[in-house]
XYZ file of C-alpha atoms in Angstrom:
392
model
C 43.685 42.992 135.555
C 42.224 43.688 138.920
C 38.484 44.215 139.377
C 39.142 47.658 140.556
C 41.283 48.446 137.545
C 38.469 47.163 135.351
C 35.920 49.363 137.081
C 37.861 52.501 136.711
C 38.663 51.672 132.975
C 34.840 51.063 132.578
C 34.163 54.404 134.034
C 36.518 56.230 131.569
C 35.049 54.242 128.541
C 31.634 55.437 129.685
C 32.249 59.073 130.696
C 35.472 60.094 129.194
C 38.628 61.136 130.831
C 38.315 61.695 134.701
C 40.124 63.947 137.021
C 42.896 62.738 139.083
C 40.751 63.411 142.060
C 38.131 61.109 140.881
C 40.808 58.215 139.904
C 42.283 58.557 143.395
C 38.915 58.318 145.112
C 38.112 54.945 143.442
C 41.627 53.726 144.046
C 41.521 54.428 147.786
C 37.804 54.527 148.830
C 35.858 52.262 146.378
C 33.519 50.599 148.760
C 34.563 47.086 147.936
C 38.033 47.203 146.582
C 39.577 50.562 147.637
C 42.849 50.552 149.315
C 41.396 51.988 152.702
C 37.875 50.789 152.498
C 38.634 47.244 151.724
C 41.008 46.698 154.778
C 44.039 46.340 152.561
C 45.802 49.446 154.074
C 48.254 48.184 156.649
C 50.473 50.320 158.564
C 53.676 49.391 160.458
C 56.389 46.726 159.770
C 54.172 44.296 157.822
C 52.396 47.266 155.993
C 53.184 49.971 153.630
C 54.417 52.802 155.729
C 54.902 53.753 159.417
C 52.985 56.474 161.407
C 53.936 58.158 164.507
C 51.656 55.884 166.803
C 53.448 52.924 165.191
C 56.889 53.982 166.429
C 56.113 54.546 170.272
C 53.176 55.069 172.656
C 54.967 58.267 173.831
C 53.288 59.915 170.825
C 49.721 59.171 172.109
C 50.827 60.045 175.623
C 51.838 63.612 174.386
C 48.499 64.003 172.724
C 46.931 63.011 176.086
C 48.547 65.784 177.707
C 47.277 68.119 174.941
C 43.810 66.981 175.540
C 44.047 67.369 179.228
C 44.977 70.937 178.905
C 42.158 71.526 176.523
C 39.744 70.067 179.064
C 41.118 72.353 181.810
C 41.036 75.343 179.322
C 37.434 74.815 177.728
C 35.638 74.165 180.899
C 32.934 72.268 179.511
C 30.819 69.675 181.524
C 30.399 67.278 178.469
C 33.891 66.824 176.868
C 34.588 65.025 173.642
C 37.371 63.915 171.621
C 36.692 63.222 168.038
C 39.557 61.294 166.142
C 39.224 61.367 162.412
C 40.732 58.546 160.357
C 41.583 56.554 163.362
C 42.397 53.393 161.490
C 42.638 50.463 163.602
C 42.644 52.606 166.755
C 46.247 52.305 168.115
C 46.572 56.012 168.696
C 43.276 56.163 170.470
C 44.451 53.355 172.530
C 47.626 55.151 173.733
C 45.622 58.327 174.310
C 43.011 56.639 176.426
C 45.468 54.378 178.325
C 47.465 57.621 179.228
C 44.299 59.561 180.230
C 43.046 56.654 182.381
C 46.329 56.251 184.161
C 47.147 59.983 184.691
C 43.824 61.772 184.660
C 41.069 59.462 186.004
C 38.675 62.303 186.456
C 38.912 63.415 182.801
C 38.644 59.715 181.867
C 35.245 59.381 183.641
C 33.832 62.540 182.073
C 35.354 61.855 178.566
C 33.542 60.801 175.391
C 35.647 59.536 172.478
C 34.181 59.430 168.888
C 36.095 57.865 165.951
C 35.270 58.858 162.545
C 36.467 55.866 160.320
C 34.983 55.093 156.873
C 36.346 51.409 156.627
C 34.081 48.827 158.228
C 36.933 46.379 158.326
C 39.189 48.907 160.222
C 36.173 49.724 162.761
C 35.817 46.103 163.483
C 39.547 45.697 164.116
C 39.433 48.807 166.473
C 36.726 47.348 168.496
C 39.122 44.447 169.410
C 42.149 46.590 169.945
C 40.151 49.137 172.090
C 38.054 46.596 174.025
C 39.457 48.046 177.320
C 37.990 51.296 176.596
C 34.985 50.253 174.477
C 32.243 51.832 176.950
C 34.018 55.262 176.026
C 33.996 55.071 172.315
C 31.454 55.329 169.606
C 32.167 54.800 165.959
C 30.761 56.945 163.008
C 31.208 57.020 159.268
C 31.734 60.457 158.579
C 31.465 63.940 160.179
C 28.128 64.345 158.761
C 26.866 61.914 161.268
C 27.840 64.365 163.896
C 25.758 67.156 162.278
C 23.036 67.441 164.951
C 25.698 68.008 167.728
C 27.326 70.840 169.406
C 30.567 69.603 170.612
C 32.995 71.034 173.173
C 36.373 69.257 173.084
C 39.143 68.459 170.623
C 39.159 67.133 167.064
C 42.440 65.350 166.152
C 43.853 63.861 162.955
C 47.215 62.205 162.207
C 48.105 61.619 158.641
C 44.607 62.097 157.329
C 44.678 64.989 155.014
C 47.579 63.641 152.846
C 45.184 60.855 151.854
C 42.323 63.219 150.643
C 41.810 62.860 146.951
C 43.397 65.711 144.995
C 43.607 67.261 141.661
C 46.755 67.447 139.850
C 47.516 70.351 137.471
C 50.411 71.735 135.264
C 51.349 75.309 134.391
C 51.980 75.458 130.751
C 53.018 78.832 129.017
C 51.414 80.677 131.974
C 48.150 78.714 131.858
C 46.843 76.296 134.605
C 45.802 73.027 132.980
C 44.413 70.065 134.613
C 45.844 66.541 134.487
C 43.118 63.992 133.484
C 43.387 60.380 133.546
C 42.402 58.733 130.117
C 42.856 55.456 128.131
C 44.906 54.891 125.102
C 44.985 51.192 123.735
C 43.357 49.990 126.880
C 46.104 51.515 129.154
C 45.988 54.498 131.482
C 47.475 57.758 130.153
C 47.549 61.260 131.423
C 46.379 64.141 129.289
C 46.056 67.986 129.818
C 42.888 69.876 129.451
C 40.962 73.040 130.808
C 40.349 72.746 134.595
C 37.230 70.802 135.523
C 36.426 73.546 138.084
C 37.116 77.182 138.371
C 38.103 76.525 141.807
C 41.255 75.100 140.693
C 42.396 78.560 139.359
C 40.903 80.276 142.236
C 42.960 78.203 144.800
C 45.975 80.116 144.169
C 44.428 83.517 144.584
C 46.157 85.424 147.406
C 49.237 83.298 147.179
C 52.307 85.335 145.944
C 53.737 82.507 143.873
C 55.651 82.236 140.690
C 55.309 78.993 138.864
C 57.754 77.676 136.331
C 56.649 76.404 132.774
C 55.719 72.730 133.166
C 55.621 72.883 136.922
C 53.119 70.361 138.320
C 51.033 70.889 141.596
C 48.460 69.047 143.678
C 45.416 70.792 144.571
C 43.297 69.608 147.533
C 39.752 70.995 147.247
C 38.231 68.782 149.979
C 39.960 70.512 153.036
C 37.148 73.323 152.771
C 34.351 71.115 153.348
C 36.355 69.118 155.926
C 36.991 72.091 158.038
C 33.656 73.520 157.487
C 32.105 70.233 158.775
C 34.280 70.395 161.844
C 33.496 74.003 162.578
C 29.740 73.344 162.182
C 29.595 70.753 164.970
C 32.348 72.109 167.121
C 30.692 74.670 169.491
C 33.956 75.417 171.627
C 37.319 73.841 171.347
C 40.395 72.857 169.354
C 41.480 71.177 166.112
C 44.739 69.418 166.009
C 46.147 68.427 162.700
C 49.284 66.508 162.280
C 50.544 65.721 158.907
C 53.503 66.044 156.477
C 53.541 69.320 154.348
C 54.469 72.879 154.231
C 53.403 76.284 153.959
C 52.505 77.272 150.440
C 55.784 79.232 149.389
C 57.821 76.054 150.393
C 55.257 73.549 149.045
C 54.913 75.006 145.757
C 58.513 75.986 145.163
C 59.954 75.410 141.629
C 62.364 72.797 143.094
C 59.362 70.479 143.150
C 58.642 70.683 139.470
C 56.777 67.206 139.747
C 54.684 68.120 142.805
C 54.841 65.934 145.730
C 52.652 63.059 145.206
C 53.907 59.605 145.924
C 52.688 56.073 146.086
C 53.630 53.664 149.030
C 53.675 49.981 148.634
C 55.301 47.676 151.035
C 57.844 50.290 152.504
C 58.797 51.435 148.943
C 57.824 54.495 147.151
C 57.010 55.143 143.380
C 55.492 57.702 141.267
C 53.084 55.391 139.402
C 49.615 55.455 140.621
C 48.459 53.179 137.724
C 50.071 50.126 139.252
C 48.923 48.199 142.217
C 45.555 49.852 142.035
C 43.855 49.303 145.296
C 47.009 47.859 146.746
C 49.098 50.938 147.441
C 48.566 54.395 149.106
C 48.591 57.452 147.185
C 49.516 60.771 148.938
C 50.698 64.187 148.496
C 52.119 66.763 150.921
C 49.521 69.072 152.867
C 49.272 72.843 152.141
C 49.053 74.137 155.579
C 48.644 77.676 154.195
C 45.214 76.480 152.732
C 44.250 74.777 156.099
C 44.988 78.145 157.843
C 43.105 80.289 155.428
C 40.169 78.128 155.161
C 40.016 77.618 158.933
C 39.862 81.392 159.274
C 37.098 81.556 156.964
C 34.865 79.099 158.803
C 35.647 80.254 162.405
C 38.700 78.434 163.298
C 41.383 80.619 164.472
C 45.125 79.604 164.167
C 46.683 79.127 167.521
C 49.830 77.457 166.638
C 51.830 75.990 163.393
C 55.041 74.353 164.169
C 56.801 71.111 163.453
C 55.995 67.913 165.061
C 59.384 67.786 166.809
C 58.931 71.194 168.422
C 55.354 70.275 169.374
C 56.501 67.233 171.123
C 59.225 68.918 172.903
C 56.955 71.718 173.975
C 54.579 69.189 175.365
C 57.102 67.191 177.432
C 58.636 64.537 175.258
C 61.898 64.869 176.999
C 60.144 64.118 180.290
C 59.000 60.770 178.737
C 62.402 59.972 177.452
C 63.840 60.661 180.865
C 61.367 58.303 182.561
C 62.593 55.340 180.296
C 66.167 56.353 180.707
C 65.699 56.076 184.657
C 64.273 52.602 184.227
C 67.188 51.527 181.953
C 68.682 49.511 184.854
C 65.801 47.119 184.877
C 66.483 44.310 182.569
C 62.781 43.648 182.149
C 62.282 46.870 180.265
C 63.662 47.462 176.726
C 64.491 51.068 177.683
C 67.314 51.759 175.134
C 64.982 50.540 172.217
C 62.143 52.935 173.789
C 64.718 55.983 173.874
C 65.804 55.323 170.243
C 61.996 55.202 169.072
C 61.171 58.274 171.072
C 64.128 60.188 169.493
C 62.700 59.082 166.157
C 59.495 60.984 166.836
C 61.093 64.419 167.628
C 64.746 64.774 166.103
C 64.659 67.059 163.195
C 66.618 64.584 160.991
C 64.073 61.917 161.603
C 60.322 62.616 161.998
C 60.719 65.767 163.684
C 60.586 68.143 160.894
C 58.950 65.832 158.179
C 55.639 66.306 160.131
C 53.970 69.490 160.984
C 51.360 70.443 163.549
C 48.678 72.897 163.194
C 46.278 74.045 166.259
C 43.245 75.804 165.503
C 40.567 77.117 167.897
C 36.973 78.063 167.976
C 35.356 80.388 170.428
C 38.698 80.574 172.429
C 39.425 84.163 172.506
C 41.263 84.722 175.978
C 41.994 81.136 176.649
C 43.972 80.625 173.457
C 46.674 83.189 174.641
C 47.650 80.845 177.593
C 46.870 77.452 176.160
C 50.041 76.511 174.548
C 53.048 75.939 176.787
C 56.219 77.973 176.627
C 58.895 76.253 174.616
C 61.840 75.035 176.775
C 63.955 75.413 173.777
C 64.016 75.554 170.187
C 65.119 72.606 168.100
C 66.809 72.909 164.614
C 65.155 72.741 161.412
C 66.149 70.409 158.366
C 64.264 69.885 155.199
C 62.844 66.495 154.537
C 60.138 65.190 152.257
C 59.658 61.457 152.831
C 57.996 59.349 155.394
C 59.942 57.962 158.251
C 60.756 54.225 158.129
C 62.416 53.016 161.282
C 63.914 50.138 159.388
C 66.218 52.589 157.640
C 67.612 53.875 160.858
């Protein structure tokens, strides 16, 4: 039995059944043994899953274009990018490399703050980002920025899916929460009345019908997260990229067991009570909730779309063409680059699995012209799992 497993079992023995939110918080974020905070989280071929920055630097280059447009739109003398949940810093590296190469004026003015809880990941990031170290500061949480009034862009990529969430089940028309308990020394799930009225209130305003025995995940932490952002953002944009849906699709009865999954060495399972502290636990993001919470704290919706459409709109095809032109050079693995870039935006690959939400604060007239005209609309196909280039 791992140390973390013993810690969680001792907690249940002492205080009784705990919410799944509390179990997940310990499994992922326990200061010493949690999956993320301990440094065990690995992304890429040798890790547990892939994210877009692992696939190709073109993803970061597109985000750099977004940031440059934001800089031109906001017109602030001090411009800051805040990346939340930056991990080891690979996305930051691609963004800063691209800005330095293509927009040296902005690079000179830019401040780049990284919000990263894990000390291990911060240390790795300092090595990876050594060429830009003079532009970067690391903070533990958004609360460390409370005294600031930032003009700029807040970005996150696959962050919210890792927020601890509650799990619940509809039974005979009643919402019951799933708690984690012990039976004969082993983890079991039990149903009981919700630990908070906020769980019932979460679905107020949603025109949804739930089936008997349908399970759902409820993320109550998004409100504080967006509130914290809005409190320190004086003027600017919030760019959120993650896998998920709007509420009607996310809570469709076709997903009777919800969407939560565990990722361990590029395999998925639905058992969070194994490999505790060694595997990721996630659930699809409710973008309807982010939109309504954002509007309640002063963050107006500018755009909600798929990652594929977002990348096309901001010029991913130009980047692919650039690599295609270089294909004649034997020194450049252009064909491999083009395949990887297509993986980012094609609907059947990552393009539709991930969604993009852009929210703005104190951008009334600017928001109308900020987002570029779409060169064309790409198709839509439904997918729910993360992208793994090894499967292509």
